[in-house]
Amino acid sequence: MSNQLLKRYASRIQRLIQQHIVQHSIHKNYILNLPAIGNFVRIKTFGMIEEKTQILLMRRERKMVRMRPYGMCPHFQSTPPTDHRPPHQGSSDGRSRTDPKLLLLVETAYPRLGRELAETLVHNRLRYKMEVAGKSLPALTNLDKGRYSVIVFENYHRYLNMDKWNRELLDKYCREYGVGILGFFPPANRHMTGVKVKGFPLYLHTKLSLRDAMLNSASPVLRVARAGGVYQGPFPGDDWSVFTANHTTYEPVAWGSNSSGGERDEYIPLATVMQDHGMYDGISRVLFGNGLNFWLHRLLFLDSLSYLSKGLLSISLERQVLVDIDDIFVGESGIRMWKDDVHDLIETQDRIRQLVPGFKFNLGFSGKYFHRGTWEENEGDDTILENVDKFNWFCHMWNHMQPHLYNNETHLEYEMSLNKAFAEAHGIPANSSYSVAPHHSGVYPVHELLYTVWKKVWKIQVTSTEEYPHLRPARLRRGFVHRGIKVLPRQTCGLFTHTIYVDRYPGGRKKLDESIMGGELFQTIVYNPINVFMSHMSNYGSDRLALYTFESVFQFIRCWTNLKLVSSGPMELADKYFKMYPEEIDPVWGNPCLDQRHLKIWSYKKSCQHLPKFLVIGPQKTGTTALYTFLSMHPNISANIPSKETFEEIQFFNGRNYYKGLDWLVTS
């Protein structure tokens, strides 16, 4: 068949597909016969069919083989996680002799491992002080109290090779105040066997490749990490050090097996993390044979801090989880949910509830796009509404338009009222007091109109965003309260609106599994006591990646940690969050013009030119008003309009004015 004839066939078939599939007027039986034609066209026409139509045909042709989530833990014999408690604090009267803070001694001002350690501490909100290890130690005491409850060495050789004066001073402090030492042995340049650790009955074997990690269930160090199984697979890197000892003070915390030696060495357990009980010199220690590249050692790092500090540097063992599904009823034809997708959503939710008590998916809907798909997708919309009581719900704007684009309160109120009327007409609960704006628009940077209309139409009390104070780094996301609405930090799960097929996932399934099994998603849950996750309706159709992702990560956490996963509604989460972090209630207003993402969700009527270029800040009665007045006399300096109440400068940073936000400042 000639290319010209092929093009004619392709053109005719393309018109049929566009007219009947996209406009939803095709008969069901005819649709089911179309894939053969579609497959023929896709092979022969070299991409002549539009991408949207190709996705739709792919969905119909694709054999739906659901990815199996991470399996149960047979090696744990289905026993629930142990409810460990932090160790008792040191003194008999319940008062600690040290502050809940650690001293991190690093090699240089810009250390690689030291930076990883510091980032982990920040993510877990553990107090620390970083110092470059030099000729002298920083002050260790304040009057009769120790400043630090754990001393951490980025390079343990620094401790071993300290001069006599500083070494005796540090050891005396550790013994007197019950302070532990945590150390990391840096990678060695060559393979060495049985190298004695200076001054201790401990020996190092270096430059090894390891695999198959296992934890010592008898170790008192374990708290977050859960022993009982073997994590099969290679350790990252080929520069691991392992420990052997000939003194009872030492006890392995974790093992690996040698994958770089011969067959005889393969199944011999080698200690990668070693605990020193302090029976040799009166000081408790935990030593690591490498850094934090291996996810399991990140857990052991946190557990070691808790153990060595006698509970002062501990994280909670409870994790609150809420999974939002944005864009319900939104999406182009070909990426929306079908009836069987909804049924699988419900079945997976039931299974997840066995791992996370109280769990329900939280659905954010935009009513305008109801029944805007193919007949299969419209059937999926109907199935969602038939099971409306099985989910929690929140408003996601009627037309999925970003609120910062509205500058008229009446228009914004009308759009929200349409979504509320849709909810009432279809039996969707409209009393959750929670909402999320499309693209987090208007939440931060604050669009005051959104907060006003949210409270007026939906009585919103809680929302969430990934943009405060910035999207990256995720460890610095925080919450705040503005105009009575509590804003929670929102987390990403690695899935976005376009992430619908596993073979199109960036990096493939291997990359997704790495995030689940000890990687970014796993660490997000471990490090954050309260997790509000963002996902999208398209992630639950096609290959149903979101179902695979969340069920797998919850199961993996159940297998390898003692964390207790629970789920609550947004109101309860917000109350717990700000009770846990009351210092975050007051917002910290940043400059939207310094973040390109913030500029994209900032009203076009607001200008960077309206923000102050220079601030005069100082306590009252110190001459700030005079300085402000003199500066205002300069012809190239424009100042704020004087306050109508004080007839002086507006004093933005006093409490009352500050809480009014940047919109008030730029119009004053």
XYZ file of C-alpha atoms in Angstrom:
668
model
C 0.000 0.000 0.000
C 1.448 3.395 -1.022
C 2.277 6.084 1.510
C -0.259 8.392 -0.149
C -3.045 5.842 0.333
C -1.951 5.248 3.920
C -2.190 8.959 4.613
C -5.708 9.060 3.151
C -6.794 6.147 5.377
C -5.141 7.757 8.369
C -6.831 11.076 7.735
C -10.278 9.477 7.440
C -9.806 7.358 10.567
C -8.452 10.318 12.489
C -11.552 12.354 11.662
C -13.782 9.474 12.791
C -11.916 9.145 16.071
C -12.002 12.858 16.775
C -15.682 13.214 15.906
C -16.938 10.194 17.800
C -14.538 9.603 20.656
C -13.716 13.166 21.636
C -17.347 14.293 21.213
C -18.601 11.180 23.126
C -21.225 10.214 20.513
C -19.831 6.841 19.469
C -21.597 3.559 20.235
C -19.972 1.362 22.884
C -19.595 -1.722 20.661
C -18.012 0.364 17.908
C -15.497 1.807 20.350
C -14.459 -1.643 21.437
C -13.727 -2.522 17.806
C -11.706 0.635 17.147
C -8.392 -0.347 18.807
C -7.443 -2.629 15.924
C -7.882 0.272 13.512
C -6.119 2.616 15.896
C -3.201 0.221 16.256
C -2.920 -0.056 12.464
C -2.928 3.707 12.072
C -0.366 4.243 14.825
C 2.049 1.754 13.239
C 1.688 2.998 9.677
C 1.272 6.765 9.956
C 4.354 7.629 12.002
C 2.613 9.762 14.589
C -0.069 11.417 12.463
C -2.771 10.892 15.106
C -2.957 13.576 17.752
C -1.292 12.813 21.079
C -4.563 12.974 23.014
C -6.168 10.415 20.699
C -3.111 8.164 20.944
C -3.339 8.227 24.748
C -7.027 7.340 24.555
C -6.393 4.412 22.213
C -3.452 3.265 24.309
C -5.701 3.178 27.338
C -8.257 1.014 25.503
C -5.646 -1.319 24.053
C -3.421 -1.519 27.091
C -3.650 -4.745 29.016
C -4.349 -3.562 32.555
C -1.883 -5.581 34.599
C -1.890 -3.865 37.978
C 1.518 -3.506 39.562
C 1.684 -5.514 42.741
C 2.458 -3.316 45.769
C 5.354 -4.069 48.081
C 4.507 -7.396 49.677
C 3.745 -8.342 53.227
C 6.550 -9.113 55.652
C 6.620 -12.886 56.092
C 9.892 -12.654 58.005
C 8.103 -10.604 60.670
C 5.351 -13.201 61.007
C 2.765 -10.397 60.706
C 3.527 -9.086 64.185
C 2.644 -5.416 64.740
C 5.446 -2.896 65.263
C 6.855 -2.628 68.769
C 5.691 0.459 70.635
C 9.150 1.526 71.811
C 9.493 4.400 74.226
C 12.468 6.756 74.504
C 15.018 5.705 77.118
C 14.635 7.219 80.579
C 16.436 10.471 81.144
C 19.569 10.471 83.188
C 18.885 12.020 86.575
C 16.672 10.510 89.235
C 14.639 13.709 89.708
C 13.678 13.764 86.012
C 15.863 16.771 85.163
C 18.488 16.319 82.482
C 22.017 17.538 83.085
C 22.405 18.457 79.403
C 20.495 20.514 76.855
C 18.601 18.622 74.109
C 21.183 19.612 71.523
C 24.078 17.916 69.746
C 27.514 19.127 68.741
C 28.433 18.233 65.151
C 32.193 18.388 64.529
C 33.014 18.430 60.809
C 36.171 18.381 58.704
C 35.718 21.582 56.703
C 33.359 24.532 56.408
C 31.587 22.796 53.491
C 31.579 19.096 54.349
C 29.670 16.583 52.216
C 28.682 14.123 54.947
C 28.377 16.923 57.491
C 25.887 18.672 55.226
C 23.831 15.469 54.927
C 23.845 15.084 58.698
C 22.801 18.703 59.200
C 19.988 18.411 56.641
C 18.691 15.283 58.373
C 18.734 17.091 61.714
C 16.879 20.083 60.256
C 14.278 17.834 58.650
C 13.646 16.180 62.015
C 13.817 19.506 63.876
C 16.612 18.373 66.163
C 18.752 21.154 67.619
C 22.442 21.133 66.773
C 25.555 23.262 66.513
C 28.062 22.664 63.723
C 31.739 23.394 64.356
C 34.832 22.730 62.264
C 37.037 20.398 64.291
C 40.118 22.437 65.145
C 42.800 22.779 67.757
C 40.372 23.630 70.540
C 36.902 22.524 71.568
C 33.931 24.873 71.887
C 32.582 25.504 75.379
C 30.905 22.318 76.577
C 29.193 23.562 79.747
C 27.127 26.493 80.918
C 27.423 26.834 84.693
C 26.553 23.360 85.988
C 24.744 22.141 82.868
C 26.135 20.481 79.762
C 25.486 22.247 76.474
C 25.256 19.052 74.404
C 23.747 15.628 74.973
C 25.577 13.930 72.056
C 28.890 14.634 70.308
C 28.937 13.676 66.598
C 32.148 13.335 64.588
C 31.844 13.472 60.811
C 35.260 11.765 60.737
C 35.867 9.590 63.794
C 39.627 9.695 63.197
C 39.459 13.309 64.395
C 38.434 12.028 67.807
C 41.026 9.255 67.836
C 43.852 11.653 66.935
C 42.938 14.557 69.232
C 45.741 16.013 71.316
C 45.937 14.736 74.882
C 44.502 17.887 76.510
C 41.370 18.122 74.361
C 40.821 14.367 74.396
C 40.909 14.223 78.194
C 38.653 17.276 78.403
C 36.056 15.769 76.056
C 36.157 12.317 77.660
C 35.757 13.832 81.127
C 32.737 15.828 79.939
C 31.151 12.713 78.425
C 31.630 10.645 81.592
C 30.518 13.355 84.002
C 27.363 14.332 82.080
C 26.499 10.937 80.602
C 27.042 12.150 77.033
C 27.512 9.693 74.162
C 29.690 9.903 71.056
C 28.558 9.061 67.530
C 31.211 8.669 64.853
C 31.551 7.897 61.149
C 34.589 6.228 59.613
C 35.386 7.812 56.243
C 35.874 5.638 53.139
C 39.385 4.198 52.872
C 41.454 4.421 49.686
C 42.459 0.761 49.728
C 41.407 -2.568 51.123
C 42.791 -3.293 54.591
C 42.032 -6.163 56.951
C 42.091 -6.096 60.750
C 43.350 -2.535 61.254
C 43.256 -1.772 64.977
C 41.302 1.312 66.015
C 43.714 3.477 67.992
C 43.338 2.928 71.739
C 40.411 0.462 71.577
C 39.948 -3.320 71.241
C 38.195 -2.766 67.917
C 39.307 -3.647 64.384
C 38.413 -2.270 60.954
C 38.161 -4.019 57.592
C 37.923 -1.466 54.797
C 37.046 -0.972 51.123
C 34.347 -3.648 50.931
C 31.263 -4.141 48.782
C 28.326 -5.352 50.856
C 24.803 -6.618 50.379
C 21.794 -7.984 52.314
C 21.369 -5.771 55.383
C 20.076 -7.146 58.673
C 19.438 -5.507 62.061
C 20.210 -6.922 65.497
C 16.837 -7.347 67.200
C 18.560 -7.479 70.623
C 20.212 -4.076 70.233
C 18.898 -1.409 72.643
C 19.715 1.236 70.016
C 16.801 0.298 67.765
C 13.746 2.498 68.140
C 12.477 3.727 64.764
C 14.192 0.940 62.823
C 12.562 -2.472 63.088
C 14.585 -5.693 63.070
C 13.518 -9.117 61.918
C 14.192 -9.384 58.214
C 16.881 -9.186 55.569
C 16.864 -6.291 53.114
C 18.148 -8.065 50.045
C 20.290 -6.221 47.558
C 23.620 -4.407 47.340
C 24.652 -1.550 49.595
C 25.384 1.684 47.695
C 29.080 2.091 46.938
C 32.113 -0.169 47.284
C 33.938 1.579 50.121
C 32.343 0.162 53.248
C 34.171 -0.466 56.508
C 33.078 -3.212 58.908
C 33.991 -3.929 62.521
C 35.243 -6.840 64.594
C 36.002 -6.687 68.328
C 37.419 -8.778 71.162
C 35.718 -7.050 74.094
C 32.211 -7.474 75.494
C 31.576 -3.734 75.408
C 30.913 -3.992 71.668
C 27.672 -5.215 70.138
C 26.699 -5.079 66.442
C 23.633 -3.001 65.568
C 23.519 -3.866 61.856
C 25.154 -6.404 59.579
C 25.802 -6.903 55.898
C 27.400 -9.707 53.910
C 30.487 -9.427 51.722
C 29.632 -9.297 48.038
C 33.199 -8.541 46.928
C 34.826 -11.632 48.402
C 34.674 -15.276 47.465
C 31.772 -17.658 47.894
C 32.973 -18.669 51.375
C 32.658 -15.051 52.618
C 29.269 -14.330 51.123
C 27.037 -15.318 54.037
C 29.278 -14.262 56.931
C 27.576 -11.341 58.767
C 29.796 -8.266 58.976
C 29.029 -5.451 61.434
C 28.425 -2.160 59.606
C 27.233 -0.302 62.724
C 28.763 -1.078 66.120
C 27.582 -0.078 69.579
C 30.039 0.528 72.411
C 28.200 0.029 75.728
C 30.859 2.025 77.585
C 32.250 -0.862 79.620
C 35.776 -0.243 78.328
C 36.229 3.445 79.240
C 32.879 4.624 80.614
C 31.663 6.350 77.414
C 28.816 5.055 75.248
C 29.344 5.208 71.488
C 27.778 4.197 68.205
C 30.137 3.863 65.231
C 29.207 3.743 61.537
C 31.318 2.113 58.826
C 30.073 4.568 56.191
C 27.873 7.648 55.774
C 24.134 8.017 55.174
C 24.008 6.779 51.568
C 22.167 3.652 52.692
C 18.579 4.436 53.763
C 18.622 1.987 56.685
C 21.558 3.833 58.230
C 19.518 7.050 58.215
C 17.089 5.355 60.578
C 19.970 4.060 62.688
C 21.447 7.565 62.860
C 18.199 8.861 64.397
C 17.985 5.860 66.720
C 21.585 6.335 67.834
C 20.928 9.970 68.728
C 17.915 8.941 70.781
C 19.842 6.195 72.569
C 22.993 8.201 73.283
C 21.029 11.253 74.480
C 18.820 9.122 76.746
C 15.746 10.255 74.848
C 16.511 13.979 74.680
C 17.056 13.860 70.901
C 14.144 11.634 69.935
C 11.467 11.916 67.280
C 7.853 10.864 67.696
C 6.825 7.357 66.652
C 3.385 8.413 65.392
C 2.852 9.522 61.797
C -0.339 11.223 60.673
C -1.096 10.721 56.970
C -3.655 12.426 54.718
C -3.715 11.780 50.949
C -5.462 14.443 48.863
C -6.622 13.611 45.337
C -6.866 16.916 43.478
C -8.638 17.444 40.139
C -11.570 15.050 40.612
C -13.648 15.294 37.381
C -10.837 17.358 35.784
C -8.628 16.112 32.977
C -8.539 15.562 29.246
C -10.066 12.502 27.649
C -7.738 9.563 27.953
C -6.297 10.241 31.410
C -9.436 10.202 33.559
C -10.724 7.380 35.754
C -12.922 4.536 34.538
C -15.400 2.511 36.556
C -12.894 -0.247 37.327
C -10.376 2.391 38.463
C -12.872 3.652 41.037
C -13.577 0.130 42.286
C -9.849 -0.490 42.644
C -9.516 2.826 44.488
C -12.080 1.649 47.039
C -10.512 -1.811 47.390
C -7.041 -0.338 47.870
C -8.392 2.138 50.408
C -9.780 -0.786 52.415
C -6.395 -2.534 52.350
C -4.539 0.638 53.326
C -6.912 1.067 56.269
C -5.447 -2.165 57.686
C -2.069 -0.402 57.749
C -3.298 3.132 58.516
C -6.332 3.153 60.845
C -8.970 5.687 59.853
C -7.567 6.142 56.352
C -9.773 7.648 53.631
C -8.743 9.313 50.406
C -9.567 13.033 50.430
C -11.126 14.026 47.091
C -10.908 17.586 45.744
C -13.562 18.191 43.078
C -14.190 20.733 40.322
C -17.828 20.295 39.333
C -17.672 22.102 35.992
C -15.829 19.198 34.362
C -18.235 16.465 35.456
C -19.092 14.209 32.475
C -16.546 15.841 30.171
C -14.817 12.602 29.185
C -15.512 9.553 27.038
C -18.407 7.292 27.925
C -16.062 5.089 29.995
C -14.771 8.112 31.862
C -18.271 9.495 32.404
C -19.183 6.105 33.814
C -16.204 6.515 36.131
C -17.540 9.914 37.246
C -20.892 8.301 38.028
C -19.214 5.502 39.975
C -17.371 8.044 42.112
C -20.657 9.724 43.031
C -22.326 6.369 43.690
C -19.663 5.841 46.371
C -19.540 9.398 47.657
C -19.795 8.286 51.289
C -16.659 6.156 51.026
C -14.388 9.205 50.713
C -13.718 12.571 52.293
C -14.240 15.623 50.087
C -13.045 19.195 49.626
C -13.659 22.050 47.199
C -11.049 22.490 44.456
C -12.745 25.426 42.633
C -15.657 25.018 40.189
C -13.641 25.633 37.037
C -10.173 24.741 38.365
C -9.132 28.350 37.838
C -6.370 29.804 39.974
C -7.814 32.201 42.594
C -5.068 34.804 42.200
C -6.469 35.545 38.722
C -9.643 36.912 40.329
C -9.658 40.520 41.451
C -13.415 40.798 41.912
C -14.931 39.318 45.059
C -18.335 38.789 43.425
C -16.861 36.729 40.571
C -14.817 34.544 42.917
C -17.777 34.049 45.237
C -19.960 33.062 42.276
C -17.462 30.404 41.131
C -17.230 28.905 44.618
C -21.024 28.950 44.968
C -21.348 26.941 41.747
C -19.110 24.222 43.161
C -21.067 24.234 46.410
C -24.355 23.914 44.516
C -22.866 21.007 42.556
C -21.864 19.326 45.816
C -25.327 19.729 47.310
C -26.998 18.426 44.139
C -24.874 15.262 44.110
C -24.763 14.523 47.833
C -21.123 15.498 48.288
C -20.424 16.611 51.885
C -19.739 20.339 51.908
C -18.727 20.743 55.550
C -15.094 19.619 55.693
C -13.818 23.170 56.489
C -10.855 22.296 54.236
C -9.981 23.395 50.740
C -7.000 23.459 48.413
C -6.614 26.034 45.654
C -5.563 24.853 42.173
C -1.763 25.120 41.931
C -1.902 26.396 45.552
C -2.655 29.796 44.078
C -3.518 32.557 46.540
C -2.534 30.605 49.648
C 1.060 31.850 49.674
C 1.853 34.437 48.475
C -1.426 35.447 50.078
C -4.301 36.650 47.882
C -6.537 38.244 50.490
C -9.629 37.809 48.327
C -9.279 34.027 48.480
C -9.215 33.968 52.280
C -12.251 36.264 52.420
C -14.404 34.228 50.027
C -13.253 30.872 51.395
C -14.589 31.799 54.815
C -17.743 33.358 53.382
C -18.847 30.480 51.105
C -17.237 27.337 52.538
C -16.370 28.382 56.127
C -12.835 27.203 55.480
C -10.587 26.801 58.520
C -7.739 24.700 57.087
C -5.818 24.585 53.822
C -2.386 23.374 52.706
C 0.375 24.431 50.352
C 3.783 23.269 49.186
C 4.904 26.856 48.538
C 5.534 28.190 52.067
C 8.113 29.492 52.443
C 9.360 27.824 49.219
C 8.840 24.546 47.369
C 12.490 23.559 47.755
C 14.104 22.390 49.889
C 11.196 20.296 51.133
C 12.717 19.956 54.604
C 12.083 23.668 55.212
C 8.360 23.672 54.385
C 6.358 25.039 57.280
C 2.845 26.045 58.300
C 1.286 29.352 59.333
C -2.058 30.883 60.302
C -3.602 33.817 58.461
C -6.990 35.394 59.131
C -8.042 32.392 61.197
C -7.221 29.845 58.458
C -4.554 27.296 59.355
C -2.150 26.534 56.508
C -0.430 23.139 56.678
C 2.723 22.213 54.744
C 1.895 19.915 51.824
C 4.181 17.169 50.564
C 4.712 15.757 47.082
C 4.778 12.020 46.393
C 6.704 12.053 43.112
C 3.539 11.762 40.981
C 2.144 14.638 38.955
C -0.731 15.103 36.496
C 1.293 13.699 33.584
C 2.636 10.716 35.559
C 0.128 8.068 34.467
C 2.176 5.189 32.977
C 5.025 3.446 34.740
C 7.089 3.124 31.561
C 6.923 6.911 31.172
C 7.873 7.635 34.781
C 11.177 9.596 34.864
C 13.778 6.922 35.515
C 11.246 4.111 35.122
C 9.862 1.793 37.760
C 13.302 1.415 39.331
C 13.337 5.107 40.221
C 9.799 4.967 41.614
C 10.640 1.929 43.745
C 13.763 3.617 45.068
C 11.616 6.490 46.340
C 9.236 4.036 48.015
C 11.822 1.675 49.475
C 13.935 3.949 51.627
C 14.129 6.928 49.271
C 12.509 10.347 49.148
C 8.878 9.348 49.743
C 9.803 6.950 52.546
C 12.010 9.567 54.210
C 9.296 12.218 53.896
C 6.974 10.120 56.053
C 9.712 9.148 58.502
C 10.895 12.727 59.010
C 7.487 14.477 59.206
C 5.059 13.685 62.048
C 2.186 15.137 59.991
C 2.005 14.450 56.252
C -0.512 15.956 53.828
C 0.233 14.478 50.399
C -0.765 15.889 47.030
C -1.854 13.569 44.215
C -4.127 13.929 41.186
C -7.045 12.032 39.669
C -4.956 11.057 36.639
C -2.569 9.146 38.941
C -5.412 6.746 39.817
C -6.376 5.865 36.233
C -4.258 4.234 33.525
C -1.526 2.326 35.440
C -2.910 3.493 38.816
C 0.536 4.553 39.973
C -0.752 6.363 43.055
C -2.438 3.245 44.426
C 0.751 1.244 43.918
C 2.886 4.013 45.420
C 0.949 4.681 48.619
C 0.063 1.083 49.431
C 3.686 0.055 48.861
C 5.243 2.795 50.977
C 2.833 2.205 53.866
C 3.610 -1.515 53.749
C 7.349 -0.837 53.554
C 7.141 1.436 56.598
C 5.218 -1.287 58.430
C 7.939 -3.798 57.554
C 11.019 -1.777 58.445
C 10.007 0.712 61.127
C 8.192 0.876 64.444
C 6.266 3.936 63.303
C 2.542 3.956 63.979
C 0.644 5.195 60.923
C -2.730 6.821 61.584
C -5.031 9.140 59.651
C -7.200 12.046 60.756
C -9.199 14.787 59.094
C -7.669 18.156 58.150
C -9.109 19.927 61.208
C -7.559 17.423 63.606
C -4.253 17.502 61.741
C -4.102 21.292 61.878
C -4.820 21.341 65.608
C -2.091 18.768 66.245
C 0.399 20.504 63.978
C 0.191 23.921 65.604
C 0.111 22.397 69.062
C 3.339 20.635 68.113
C 4.876 23.720 66.474
C 3.287 26.821 68.067
C 6.227 28.950 66.918
C 4.927 28.637 63.333
C 1.544 30.281 63.964
C 2.852 33.718 62.992
C 3.595 33.890 59.245
C 6.959 35.018 57.904
C 6.219 37.230 54.911
C 8.745 36.745 52.135
C 9.328 38.703 48.949
C 7.313 37.038 46.132
C 9.624 38.641 43.578
C 12.548 36.461 44.714
C 10.858 33.173 43.735
C 9.742 32.535 40.149
C 7.122 30.044 41.323
C 5.636 32.664 43.625
C 5.529 35.239 40.849
C 3.467 32.838 38.727
C 0.757 32.632 41.406
C 0.799 36.318 42.327
C -1.900 38.654 41.040
C -0.995 40.517 37.854
C -2.275 43.691 39.530
C 0.486 43.477 42.134
C 3.917 44.786 41.271
C 7.375 44.206 42.649
C 7.835 47.964 42.394
C 5.301 48.436 45.191
C 7.372 46.491 47.713
C 9.804 48.497 49.872
C 13.448 48.534 48.819
C 14.608 49.755 52.224
C 13.292 49.152 55.743
C 13.783 51.278 58.832
C 13.512 48.965 61.832
C 14.173 49.672 65.486
C 12.583 49.899 68.938
C 10.449 52.866 69.875
C 12.029 56.110 71.099
C 15.366 55.448 69.391
C 15.134 57.948 66.531
C 13.643 55.730 63.826
C 10.840 58.224 63.131
C 13.347 61.033 62.666
C 15.494 58.918 60.338
C 12.397 57.904 58.391
C 11.331 61.556 58.066
C 14.736 62.756 56.888
C 14.992 59.978 54.295
C 11.540 60.854 52.989
C 12.769 64.353 52.138
C 15.055 62.991 49.429
C 13.493 63.483 45.987
C 14.393 59.928 44.872
C 12.852 58.258 47.917
C 9.122 57.662 48.251
C 7.720 56.628 51.616
C 4.524 55.054 52.839
C 1.533 57.267 53.524
C 1.569 58.190 57.250
C -0.774 56.215 59.464
C -4.205 57.771 59.952
C -4.093 56.687 63.587
C -0.594 57.696 64.728
C 0.188 60.279 61.997
C 3.642 58.676 61.817
C 5.143 55.838 59.787
C 2.852 52.812 59.474
C 4.910 50.540 61.757
C 4.286 47.401 59.723
C 6.200 45.143 62.064
C 4.035 45.760 65.091
C 1.726 42.802 65.668
C -1.580 44.273 64.511
C -0.336 45.605 61.174
C 1.971 42.680 60.438
C -0.900 40.197 60.534
C -2.690 42.180 57.816
C -0.110 40.905 55.343
C 1.805 42.236 52.350
C -1.316 43.303 50.462
C -2.030 45.792 53.221
C 1.583 46.991 53.244
C 1.800 47.753 49.519
C -1.455 49.709 49.591
C -0.531 51.766 52.665
